[in-house]
mmCIF file with all atom_site columns, C-alpha atoms and ligand atoms in Angstrom:
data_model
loop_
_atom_site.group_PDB
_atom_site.id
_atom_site.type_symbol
_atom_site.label_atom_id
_atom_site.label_alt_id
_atom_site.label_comp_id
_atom_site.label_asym_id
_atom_site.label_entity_id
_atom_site.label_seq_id
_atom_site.pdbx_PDB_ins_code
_atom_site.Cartn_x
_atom_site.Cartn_y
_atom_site.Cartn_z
_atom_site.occupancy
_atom_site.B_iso_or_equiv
_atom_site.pdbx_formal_charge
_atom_site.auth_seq_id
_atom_site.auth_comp_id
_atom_site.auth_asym_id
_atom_site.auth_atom_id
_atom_site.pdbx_PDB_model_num
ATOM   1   C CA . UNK A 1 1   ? -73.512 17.261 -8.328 1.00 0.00 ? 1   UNK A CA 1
ATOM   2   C CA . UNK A 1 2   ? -72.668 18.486 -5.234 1.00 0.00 ? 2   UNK A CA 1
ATOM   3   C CA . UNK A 1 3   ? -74.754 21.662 -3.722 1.00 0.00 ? 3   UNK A CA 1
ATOM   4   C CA . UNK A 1 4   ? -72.721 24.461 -3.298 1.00 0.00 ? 4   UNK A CA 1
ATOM   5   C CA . UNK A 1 5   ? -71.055 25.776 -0.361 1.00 0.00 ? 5   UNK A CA 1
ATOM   6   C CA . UNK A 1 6   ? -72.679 28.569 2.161  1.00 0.00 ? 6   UNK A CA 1
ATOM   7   C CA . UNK A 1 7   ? -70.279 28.553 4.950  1.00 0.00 ? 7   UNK A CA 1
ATOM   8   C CA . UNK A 1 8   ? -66.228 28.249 4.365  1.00 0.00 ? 8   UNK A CA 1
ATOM   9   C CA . UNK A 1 9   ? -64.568 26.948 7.605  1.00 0.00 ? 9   UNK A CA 1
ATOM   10  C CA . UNK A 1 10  ? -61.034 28.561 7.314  1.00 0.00 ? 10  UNK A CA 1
ATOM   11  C CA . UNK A 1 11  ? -58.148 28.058 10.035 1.00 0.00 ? 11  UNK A CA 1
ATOM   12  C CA . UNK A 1 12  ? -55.036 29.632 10.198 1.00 0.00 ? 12  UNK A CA 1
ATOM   13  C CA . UNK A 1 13  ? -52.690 26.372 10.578 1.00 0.00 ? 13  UNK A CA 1
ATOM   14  C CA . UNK A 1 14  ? -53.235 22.376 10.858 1.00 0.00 ? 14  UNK A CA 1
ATOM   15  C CA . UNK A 1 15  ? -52.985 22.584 14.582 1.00 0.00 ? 15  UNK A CA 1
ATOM   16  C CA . UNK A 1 16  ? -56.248 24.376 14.669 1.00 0.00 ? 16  UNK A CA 1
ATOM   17  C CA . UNK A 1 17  ? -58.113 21.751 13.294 1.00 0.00 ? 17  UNK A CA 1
ATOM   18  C CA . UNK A 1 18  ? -59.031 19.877 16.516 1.00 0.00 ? 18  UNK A CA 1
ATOM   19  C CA . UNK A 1 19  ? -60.702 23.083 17.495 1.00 0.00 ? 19  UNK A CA 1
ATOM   20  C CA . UNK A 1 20  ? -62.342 23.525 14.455 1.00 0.00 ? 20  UNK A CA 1
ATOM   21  C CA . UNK A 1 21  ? -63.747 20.412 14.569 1.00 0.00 ? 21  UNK A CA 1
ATOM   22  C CA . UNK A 1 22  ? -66.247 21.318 16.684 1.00 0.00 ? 22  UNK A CA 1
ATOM   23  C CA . UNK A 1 23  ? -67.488 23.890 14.066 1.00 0.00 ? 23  UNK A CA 1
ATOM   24  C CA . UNK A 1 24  ? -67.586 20.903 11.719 1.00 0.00 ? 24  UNK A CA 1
ATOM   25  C CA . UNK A 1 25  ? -70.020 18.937 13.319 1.00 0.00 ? 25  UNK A CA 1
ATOM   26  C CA . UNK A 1 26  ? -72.239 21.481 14.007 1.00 0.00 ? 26  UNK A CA 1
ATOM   27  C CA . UNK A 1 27  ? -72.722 21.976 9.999  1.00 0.00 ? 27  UNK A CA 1
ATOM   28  C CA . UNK A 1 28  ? -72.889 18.504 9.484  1.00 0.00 ? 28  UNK A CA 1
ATOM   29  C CA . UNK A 1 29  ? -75.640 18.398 12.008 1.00 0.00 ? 29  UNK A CA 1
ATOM   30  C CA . UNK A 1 30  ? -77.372 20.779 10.373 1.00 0.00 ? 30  UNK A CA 1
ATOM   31  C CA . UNK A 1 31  ? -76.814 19.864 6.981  1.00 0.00 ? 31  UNK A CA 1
ATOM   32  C CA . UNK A 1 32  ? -75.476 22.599 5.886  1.00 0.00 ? 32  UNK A CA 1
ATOM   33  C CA . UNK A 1 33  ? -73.181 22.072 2.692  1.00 0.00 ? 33  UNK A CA 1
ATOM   34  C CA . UNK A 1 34  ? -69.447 23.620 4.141  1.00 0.00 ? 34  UNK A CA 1
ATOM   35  C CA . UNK A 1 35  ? -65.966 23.687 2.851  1.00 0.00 ? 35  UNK A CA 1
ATOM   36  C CA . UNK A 1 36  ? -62.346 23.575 4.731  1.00 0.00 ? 36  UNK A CA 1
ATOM   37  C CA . UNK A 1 37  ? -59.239 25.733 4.247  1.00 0.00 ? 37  UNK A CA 1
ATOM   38  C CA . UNK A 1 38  ? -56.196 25.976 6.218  1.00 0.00 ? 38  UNK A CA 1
ATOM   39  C CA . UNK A 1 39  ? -55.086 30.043 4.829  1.00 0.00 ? 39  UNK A CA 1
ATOM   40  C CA . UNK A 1 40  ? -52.468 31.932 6.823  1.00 0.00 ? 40  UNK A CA 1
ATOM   41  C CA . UNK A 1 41  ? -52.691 35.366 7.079  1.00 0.00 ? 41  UNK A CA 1
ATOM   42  C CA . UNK A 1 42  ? -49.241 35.780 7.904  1.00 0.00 ? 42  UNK A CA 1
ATOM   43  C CA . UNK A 1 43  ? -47.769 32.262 6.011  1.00 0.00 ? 43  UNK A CA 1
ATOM   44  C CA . UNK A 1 44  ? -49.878 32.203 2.807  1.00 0.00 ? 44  UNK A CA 1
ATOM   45  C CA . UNK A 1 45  ? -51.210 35.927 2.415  1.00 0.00 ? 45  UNK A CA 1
ATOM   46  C CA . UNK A 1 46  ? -51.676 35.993 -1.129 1.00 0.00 ? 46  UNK A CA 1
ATOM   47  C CA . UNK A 1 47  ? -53.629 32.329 -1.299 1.00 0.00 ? 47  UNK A CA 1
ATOM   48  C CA . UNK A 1 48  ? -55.875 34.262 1.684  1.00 0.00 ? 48  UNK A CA 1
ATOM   49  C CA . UNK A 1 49  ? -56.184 37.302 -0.333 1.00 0.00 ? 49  UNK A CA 1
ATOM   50  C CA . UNK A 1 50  ? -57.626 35.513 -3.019 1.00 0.00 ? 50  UNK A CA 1
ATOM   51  C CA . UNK A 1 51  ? -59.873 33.031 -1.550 1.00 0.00 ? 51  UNK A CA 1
ATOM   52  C CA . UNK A 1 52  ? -61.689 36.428 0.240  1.00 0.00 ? 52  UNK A CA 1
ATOM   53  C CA . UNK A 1 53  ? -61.953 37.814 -3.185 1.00 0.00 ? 53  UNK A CA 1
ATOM   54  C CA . UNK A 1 54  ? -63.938 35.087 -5.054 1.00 0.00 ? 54  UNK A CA 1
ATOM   55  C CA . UNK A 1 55  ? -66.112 33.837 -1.629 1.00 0.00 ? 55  UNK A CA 1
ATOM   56  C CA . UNK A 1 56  ? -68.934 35.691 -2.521 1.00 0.00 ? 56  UNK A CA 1
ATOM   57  C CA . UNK A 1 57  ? -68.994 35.159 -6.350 1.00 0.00 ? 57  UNK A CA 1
ATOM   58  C CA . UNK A 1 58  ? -68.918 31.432 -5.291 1.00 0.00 ? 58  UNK A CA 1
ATOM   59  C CA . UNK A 1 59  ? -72.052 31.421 -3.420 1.00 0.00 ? 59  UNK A CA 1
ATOM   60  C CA . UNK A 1 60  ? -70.621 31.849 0.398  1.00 0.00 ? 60  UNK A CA 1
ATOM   61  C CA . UNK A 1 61  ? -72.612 33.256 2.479  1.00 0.00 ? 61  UNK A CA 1
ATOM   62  C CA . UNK A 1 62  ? -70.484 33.162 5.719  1.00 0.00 ? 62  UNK A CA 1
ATOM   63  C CA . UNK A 1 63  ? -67.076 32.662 6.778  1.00 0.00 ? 63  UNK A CA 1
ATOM   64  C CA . UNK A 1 64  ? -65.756 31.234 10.076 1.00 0.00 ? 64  UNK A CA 1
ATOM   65  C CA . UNK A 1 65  ? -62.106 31.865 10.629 1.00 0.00 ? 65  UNK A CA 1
ATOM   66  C CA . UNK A 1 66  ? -60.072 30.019 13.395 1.00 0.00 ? 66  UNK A CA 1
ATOM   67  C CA . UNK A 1 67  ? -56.526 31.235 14.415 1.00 0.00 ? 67  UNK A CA 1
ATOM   68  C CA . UNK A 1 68  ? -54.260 31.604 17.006 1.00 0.00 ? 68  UNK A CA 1
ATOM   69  C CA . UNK A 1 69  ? -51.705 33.584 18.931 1.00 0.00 ? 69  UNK A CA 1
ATOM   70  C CA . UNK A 1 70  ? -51.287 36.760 16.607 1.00 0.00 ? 70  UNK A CA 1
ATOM   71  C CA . UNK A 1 71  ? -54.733 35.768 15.449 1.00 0.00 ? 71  UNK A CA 1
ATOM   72  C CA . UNK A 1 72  ? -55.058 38.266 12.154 1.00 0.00 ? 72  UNK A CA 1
ATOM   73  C CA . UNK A 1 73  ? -57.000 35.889 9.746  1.00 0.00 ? 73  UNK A CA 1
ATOM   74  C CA . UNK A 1 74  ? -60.239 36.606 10.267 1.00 0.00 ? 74  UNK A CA 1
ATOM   75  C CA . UNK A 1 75  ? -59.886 40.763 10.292 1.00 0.00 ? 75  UNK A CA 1
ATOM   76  C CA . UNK A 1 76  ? -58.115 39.959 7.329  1.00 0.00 ? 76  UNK A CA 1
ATOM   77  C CA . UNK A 1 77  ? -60.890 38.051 5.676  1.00 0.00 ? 77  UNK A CA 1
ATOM   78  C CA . UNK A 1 78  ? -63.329 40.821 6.716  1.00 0.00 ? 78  UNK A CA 1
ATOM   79  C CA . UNK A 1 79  ? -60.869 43.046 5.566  1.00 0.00 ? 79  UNK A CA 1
ATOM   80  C CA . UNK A 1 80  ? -61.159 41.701 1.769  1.00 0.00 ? 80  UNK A CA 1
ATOM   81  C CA . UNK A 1 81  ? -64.735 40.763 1.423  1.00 0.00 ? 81  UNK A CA 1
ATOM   82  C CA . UNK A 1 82  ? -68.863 42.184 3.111  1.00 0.00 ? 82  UNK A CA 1
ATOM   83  C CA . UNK A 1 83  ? -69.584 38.686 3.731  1.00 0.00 ? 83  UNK A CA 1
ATOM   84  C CA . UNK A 1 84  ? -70.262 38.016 7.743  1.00 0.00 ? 84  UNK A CA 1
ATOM   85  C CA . UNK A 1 85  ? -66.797 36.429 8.982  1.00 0.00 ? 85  UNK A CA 1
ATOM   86  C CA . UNK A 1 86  ? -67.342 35.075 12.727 1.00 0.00 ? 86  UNK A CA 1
ATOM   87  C CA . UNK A 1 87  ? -63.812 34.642 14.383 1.00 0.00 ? 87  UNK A CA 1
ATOM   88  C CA . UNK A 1 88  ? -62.551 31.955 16.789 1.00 0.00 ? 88  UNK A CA 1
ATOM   89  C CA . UNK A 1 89  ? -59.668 32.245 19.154 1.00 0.00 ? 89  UNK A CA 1
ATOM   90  C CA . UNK A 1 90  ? -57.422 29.303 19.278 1.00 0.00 ? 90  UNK A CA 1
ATOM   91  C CA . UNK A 1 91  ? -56.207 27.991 22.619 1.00 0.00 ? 91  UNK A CA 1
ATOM   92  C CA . UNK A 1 92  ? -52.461 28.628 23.342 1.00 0.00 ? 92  UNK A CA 1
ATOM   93  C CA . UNK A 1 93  ? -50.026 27.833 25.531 1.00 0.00 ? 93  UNK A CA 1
ATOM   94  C CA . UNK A 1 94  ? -48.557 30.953 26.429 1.00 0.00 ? 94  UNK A CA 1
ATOM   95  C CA . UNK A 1 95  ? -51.347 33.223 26.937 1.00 0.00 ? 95  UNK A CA 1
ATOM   96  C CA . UNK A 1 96  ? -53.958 30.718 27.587 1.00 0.00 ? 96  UNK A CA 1
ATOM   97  C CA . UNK A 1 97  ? -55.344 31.880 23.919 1.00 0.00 ? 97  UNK A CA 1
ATOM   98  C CA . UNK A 1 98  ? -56.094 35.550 25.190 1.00 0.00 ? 98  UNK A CA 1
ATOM   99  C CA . UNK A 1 99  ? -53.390 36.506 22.748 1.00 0.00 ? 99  UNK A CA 1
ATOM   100 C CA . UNK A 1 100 ? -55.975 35.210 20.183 1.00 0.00 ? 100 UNK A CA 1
ATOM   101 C CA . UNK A 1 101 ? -58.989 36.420 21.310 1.00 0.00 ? 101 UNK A CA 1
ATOM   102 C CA . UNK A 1 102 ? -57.595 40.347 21.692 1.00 0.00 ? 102 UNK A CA 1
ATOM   103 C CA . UNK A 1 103 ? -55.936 39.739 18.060 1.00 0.00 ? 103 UNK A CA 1
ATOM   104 C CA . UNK A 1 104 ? -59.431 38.740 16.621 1.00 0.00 ? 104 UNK A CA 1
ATOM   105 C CA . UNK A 1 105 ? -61.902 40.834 18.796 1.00 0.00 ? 105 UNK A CA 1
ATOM   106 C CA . UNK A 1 106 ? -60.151 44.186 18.479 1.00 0.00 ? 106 UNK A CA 1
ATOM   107 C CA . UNK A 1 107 ? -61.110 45.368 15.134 1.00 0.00 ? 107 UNK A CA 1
ATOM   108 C CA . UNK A 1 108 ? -61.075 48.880 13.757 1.00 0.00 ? 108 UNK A CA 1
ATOM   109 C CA . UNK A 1 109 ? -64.499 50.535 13.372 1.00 0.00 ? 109 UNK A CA 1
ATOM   110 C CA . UNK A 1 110 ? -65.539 50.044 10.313 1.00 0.00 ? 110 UNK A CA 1
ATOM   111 C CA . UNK A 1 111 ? -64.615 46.053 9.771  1.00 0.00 ? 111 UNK A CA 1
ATOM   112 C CA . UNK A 1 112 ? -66.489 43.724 12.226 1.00 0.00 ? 112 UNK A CA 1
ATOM   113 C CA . UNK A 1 113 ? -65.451 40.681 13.132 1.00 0.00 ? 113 UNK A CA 1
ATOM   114 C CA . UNK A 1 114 ? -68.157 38.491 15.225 1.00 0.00 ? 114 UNK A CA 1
ATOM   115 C CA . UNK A 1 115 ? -66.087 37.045 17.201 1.00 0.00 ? 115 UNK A CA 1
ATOM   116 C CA . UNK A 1 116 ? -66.836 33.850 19.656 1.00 0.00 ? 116 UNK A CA 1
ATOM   117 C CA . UNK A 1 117 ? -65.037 32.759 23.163 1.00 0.00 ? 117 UNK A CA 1
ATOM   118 C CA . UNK A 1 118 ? -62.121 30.830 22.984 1.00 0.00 ? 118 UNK A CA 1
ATOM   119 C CA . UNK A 1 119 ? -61.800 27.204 21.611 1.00 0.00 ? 119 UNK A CA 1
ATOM   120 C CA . UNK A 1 120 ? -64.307 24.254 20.828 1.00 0.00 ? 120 UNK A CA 1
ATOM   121 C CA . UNK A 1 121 ? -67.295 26.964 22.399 1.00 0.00 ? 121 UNK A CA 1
ATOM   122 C CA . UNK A 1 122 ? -66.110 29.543 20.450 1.00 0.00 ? 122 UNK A CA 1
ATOM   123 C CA . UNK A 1 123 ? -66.122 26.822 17.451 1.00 0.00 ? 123 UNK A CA 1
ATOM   124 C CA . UNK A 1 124 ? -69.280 25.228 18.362 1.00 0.00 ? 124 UNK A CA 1
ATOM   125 C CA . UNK A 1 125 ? -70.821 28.835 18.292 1.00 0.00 ? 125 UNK A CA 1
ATOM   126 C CA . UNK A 1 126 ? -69.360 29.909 15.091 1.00 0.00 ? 126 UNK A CA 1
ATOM   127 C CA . UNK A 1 127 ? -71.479 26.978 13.633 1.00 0.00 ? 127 UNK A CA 1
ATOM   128 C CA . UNK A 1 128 ? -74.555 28.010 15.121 1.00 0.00 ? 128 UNK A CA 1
ATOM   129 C CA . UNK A 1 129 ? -74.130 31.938 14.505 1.00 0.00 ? 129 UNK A CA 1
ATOM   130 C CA . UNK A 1 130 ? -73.843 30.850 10.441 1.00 0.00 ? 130 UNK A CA 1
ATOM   131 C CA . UNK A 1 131 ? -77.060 28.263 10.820 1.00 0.00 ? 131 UNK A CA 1
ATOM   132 C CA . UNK A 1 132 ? -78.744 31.370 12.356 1.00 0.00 ? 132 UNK A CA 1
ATOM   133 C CA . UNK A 1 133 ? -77.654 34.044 9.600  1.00 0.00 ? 133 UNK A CA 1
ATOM   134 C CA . UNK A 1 134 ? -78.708 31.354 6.869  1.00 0.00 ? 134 UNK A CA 1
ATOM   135 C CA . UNK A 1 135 ? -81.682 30.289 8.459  1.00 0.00 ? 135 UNK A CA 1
ATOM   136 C CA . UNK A 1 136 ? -83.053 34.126 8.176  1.00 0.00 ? 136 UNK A CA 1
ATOM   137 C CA . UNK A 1 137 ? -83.958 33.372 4.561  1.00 0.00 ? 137 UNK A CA 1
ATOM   138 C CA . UNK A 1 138 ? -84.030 29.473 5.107  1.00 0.00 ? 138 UNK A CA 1
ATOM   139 C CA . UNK A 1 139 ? -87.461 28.067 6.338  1.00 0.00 ? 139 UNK A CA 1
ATOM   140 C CA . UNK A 1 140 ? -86.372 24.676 6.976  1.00 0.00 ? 140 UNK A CA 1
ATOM   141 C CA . UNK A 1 141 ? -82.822 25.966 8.962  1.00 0.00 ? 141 UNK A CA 1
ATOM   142 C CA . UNK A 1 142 ? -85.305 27.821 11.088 1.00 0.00 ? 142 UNK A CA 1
ATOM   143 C CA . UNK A 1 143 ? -87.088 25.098 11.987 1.00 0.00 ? 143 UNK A CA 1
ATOM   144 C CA . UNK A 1 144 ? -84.150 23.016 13.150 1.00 0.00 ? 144 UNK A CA 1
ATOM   145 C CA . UNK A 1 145 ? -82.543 25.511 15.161 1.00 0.00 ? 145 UNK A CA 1
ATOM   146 C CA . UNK A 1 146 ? -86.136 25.568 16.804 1.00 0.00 ? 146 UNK A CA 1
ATOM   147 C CA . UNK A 1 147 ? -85.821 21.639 17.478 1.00 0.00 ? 147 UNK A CA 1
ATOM   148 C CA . UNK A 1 148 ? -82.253 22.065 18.351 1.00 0.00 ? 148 UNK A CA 1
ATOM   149 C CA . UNK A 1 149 ? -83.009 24.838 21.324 1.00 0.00 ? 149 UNK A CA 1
ATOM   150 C CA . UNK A 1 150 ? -86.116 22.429 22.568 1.00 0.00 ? 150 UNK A CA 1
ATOM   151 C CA . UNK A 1 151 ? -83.773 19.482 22.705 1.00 0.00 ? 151 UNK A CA 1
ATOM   152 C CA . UNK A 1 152 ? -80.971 21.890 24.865 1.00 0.00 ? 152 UNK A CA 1
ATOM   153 C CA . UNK A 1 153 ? -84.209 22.712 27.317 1.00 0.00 ? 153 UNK A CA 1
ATOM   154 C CA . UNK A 1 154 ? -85.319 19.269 27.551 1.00 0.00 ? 154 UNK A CA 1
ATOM   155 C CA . UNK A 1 155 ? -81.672 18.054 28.700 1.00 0.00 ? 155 UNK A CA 1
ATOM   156 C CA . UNK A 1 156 ? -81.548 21.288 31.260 1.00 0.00 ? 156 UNK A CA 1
ATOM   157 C CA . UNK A 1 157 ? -84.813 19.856 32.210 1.00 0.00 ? 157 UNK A CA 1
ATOM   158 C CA . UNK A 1 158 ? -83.730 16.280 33.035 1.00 0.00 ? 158 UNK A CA 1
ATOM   159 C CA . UNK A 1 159 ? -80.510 17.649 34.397 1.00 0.00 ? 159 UNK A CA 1
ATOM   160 C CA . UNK A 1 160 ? -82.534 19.359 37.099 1.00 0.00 ? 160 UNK A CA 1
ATOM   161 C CA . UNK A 1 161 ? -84.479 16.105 37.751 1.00 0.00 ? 161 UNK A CA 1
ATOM   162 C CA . UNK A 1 162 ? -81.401 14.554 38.543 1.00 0.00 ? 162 UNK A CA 1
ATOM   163 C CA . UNK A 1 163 ? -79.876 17.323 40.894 1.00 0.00 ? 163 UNK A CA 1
ATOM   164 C CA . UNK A 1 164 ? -83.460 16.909 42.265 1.00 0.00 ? 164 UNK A CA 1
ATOM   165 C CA . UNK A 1 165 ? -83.484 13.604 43.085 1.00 0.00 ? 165 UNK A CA 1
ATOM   166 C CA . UNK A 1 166 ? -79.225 13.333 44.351 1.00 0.00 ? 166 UNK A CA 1
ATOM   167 C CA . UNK A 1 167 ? -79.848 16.141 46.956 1.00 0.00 ? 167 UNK A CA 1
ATOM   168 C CA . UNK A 1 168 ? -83.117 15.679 47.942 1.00 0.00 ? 168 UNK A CA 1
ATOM   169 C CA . UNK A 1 169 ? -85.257 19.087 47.068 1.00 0.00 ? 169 UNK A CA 1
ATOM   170 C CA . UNK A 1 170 ? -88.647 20.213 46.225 1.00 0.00 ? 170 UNK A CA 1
ATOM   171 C CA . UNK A 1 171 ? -88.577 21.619 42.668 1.00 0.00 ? 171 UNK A CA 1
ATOM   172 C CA . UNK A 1 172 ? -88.617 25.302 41.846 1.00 0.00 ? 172 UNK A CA 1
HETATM 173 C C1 . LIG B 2 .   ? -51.738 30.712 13.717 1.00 0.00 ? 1   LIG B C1 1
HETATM 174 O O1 . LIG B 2 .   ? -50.624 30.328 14.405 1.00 0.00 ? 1   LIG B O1 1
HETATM 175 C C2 . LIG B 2 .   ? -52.558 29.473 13.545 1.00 0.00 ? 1   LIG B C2 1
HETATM 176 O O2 . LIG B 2 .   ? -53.901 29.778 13.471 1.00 0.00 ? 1   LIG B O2 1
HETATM 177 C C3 . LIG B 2 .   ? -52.224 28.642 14.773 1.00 0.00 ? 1   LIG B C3 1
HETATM 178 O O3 . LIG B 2 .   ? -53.235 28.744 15.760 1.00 0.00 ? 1   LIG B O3 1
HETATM 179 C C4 . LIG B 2 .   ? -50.949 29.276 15.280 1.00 0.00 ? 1   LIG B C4 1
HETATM 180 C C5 . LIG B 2 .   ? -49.801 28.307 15.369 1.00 0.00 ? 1   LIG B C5 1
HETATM 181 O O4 . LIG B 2 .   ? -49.632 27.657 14.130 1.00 0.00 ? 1   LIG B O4 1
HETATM 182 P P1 . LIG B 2 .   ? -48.620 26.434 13.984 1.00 0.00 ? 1   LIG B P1 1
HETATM 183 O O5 . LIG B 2 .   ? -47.252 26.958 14.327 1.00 0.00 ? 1   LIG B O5 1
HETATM 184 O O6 . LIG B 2 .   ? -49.096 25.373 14.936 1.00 0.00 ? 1   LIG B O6 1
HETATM 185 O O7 . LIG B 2 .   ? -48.752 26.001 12.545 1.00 0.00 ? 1   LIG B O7 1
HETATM 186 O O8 . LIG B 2 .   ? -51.453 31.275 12.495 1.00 0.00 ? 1   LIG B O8 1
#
């Protein structure tokens, strides 16, 4: 059988998904078992209301909530459940996805919504923020978020060789 989901990846419409991608394979790097959801908050309220119910009776530890323009799903997940919900703005083309960034950020004391910068960052970071909150009580997730930060210095590291070596300077 398959081991039961921590983290639900939720986004608001099919058009998010290439965003949310991003989270994906940050889970899947990880291993960290995952599931997918396209809820509206606005589109398919009730199907949202109820997935926020059960989350925690089915094991979830932490939701990540993608959506765009009037960006309400993830204060409405938070809204419905004590689980952690981390929020990403989509992209748009109108406002340059500010629209969904203020929509997500601005929450009313009281209901927190962690929310990350706009797009495959903001997506990327969503992924890492739930590895972090599970690792807290996860040994091995610990451990691989401590690999993962020495491999992100190593690559700064040979970056800097390169600059180095293109323009000619003494290191620091
Ligand atoms: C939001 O409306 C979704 O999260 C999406 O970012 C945006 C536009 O949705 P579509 O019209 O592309 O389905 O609810």
């Amino acid at each position: 059988m398959s081991e039961e989901s921590k983290v639900a990846v939720v986004m608001g419409s099919e058009s998010d998904s290439s965003v949310m991608e991003a989270a994906v394979e940050v889970l899947e790097e990880f291993g960290v078992p995952f599931e997918l959801c396209v809820l509206s908050a606005h589109r398919s309220p009730q199907a949202t209301h109820d997935f926020a119910a059960k989350a925690e009776q089915r094991g979830l530890k932490v939701l990540i909530a993608g959506a765009g323009g009037a960006a309400h799903l993830a204060g409405v997940l938070a809204s419905l459940t004590t689980l952690p919900v981390i929020g990403v703005p989509m992209p748009t083309d109108r406002m340059g996805g500010m629209d969904s960034l203020l929509s997500t950020v601005q929450m009313p004391a009281g209901v927190p919504v962690a929310t990350m910068g706009i797009g495959k960052s903001g997506a990327q970071n969503a992924a890492l923020l739930a590895v972090q909150i599970l690792a807290l009580t996860d040994e091995a997730l610990h451990g691989a978020l401590q690999d993962y930060r020495s491999r992100m210095a190593e690559a700064v590291r040979q970056d800097e060789e390169r600059v180095r070596r293109s323009l000619r300077g003494r290191s620091c």
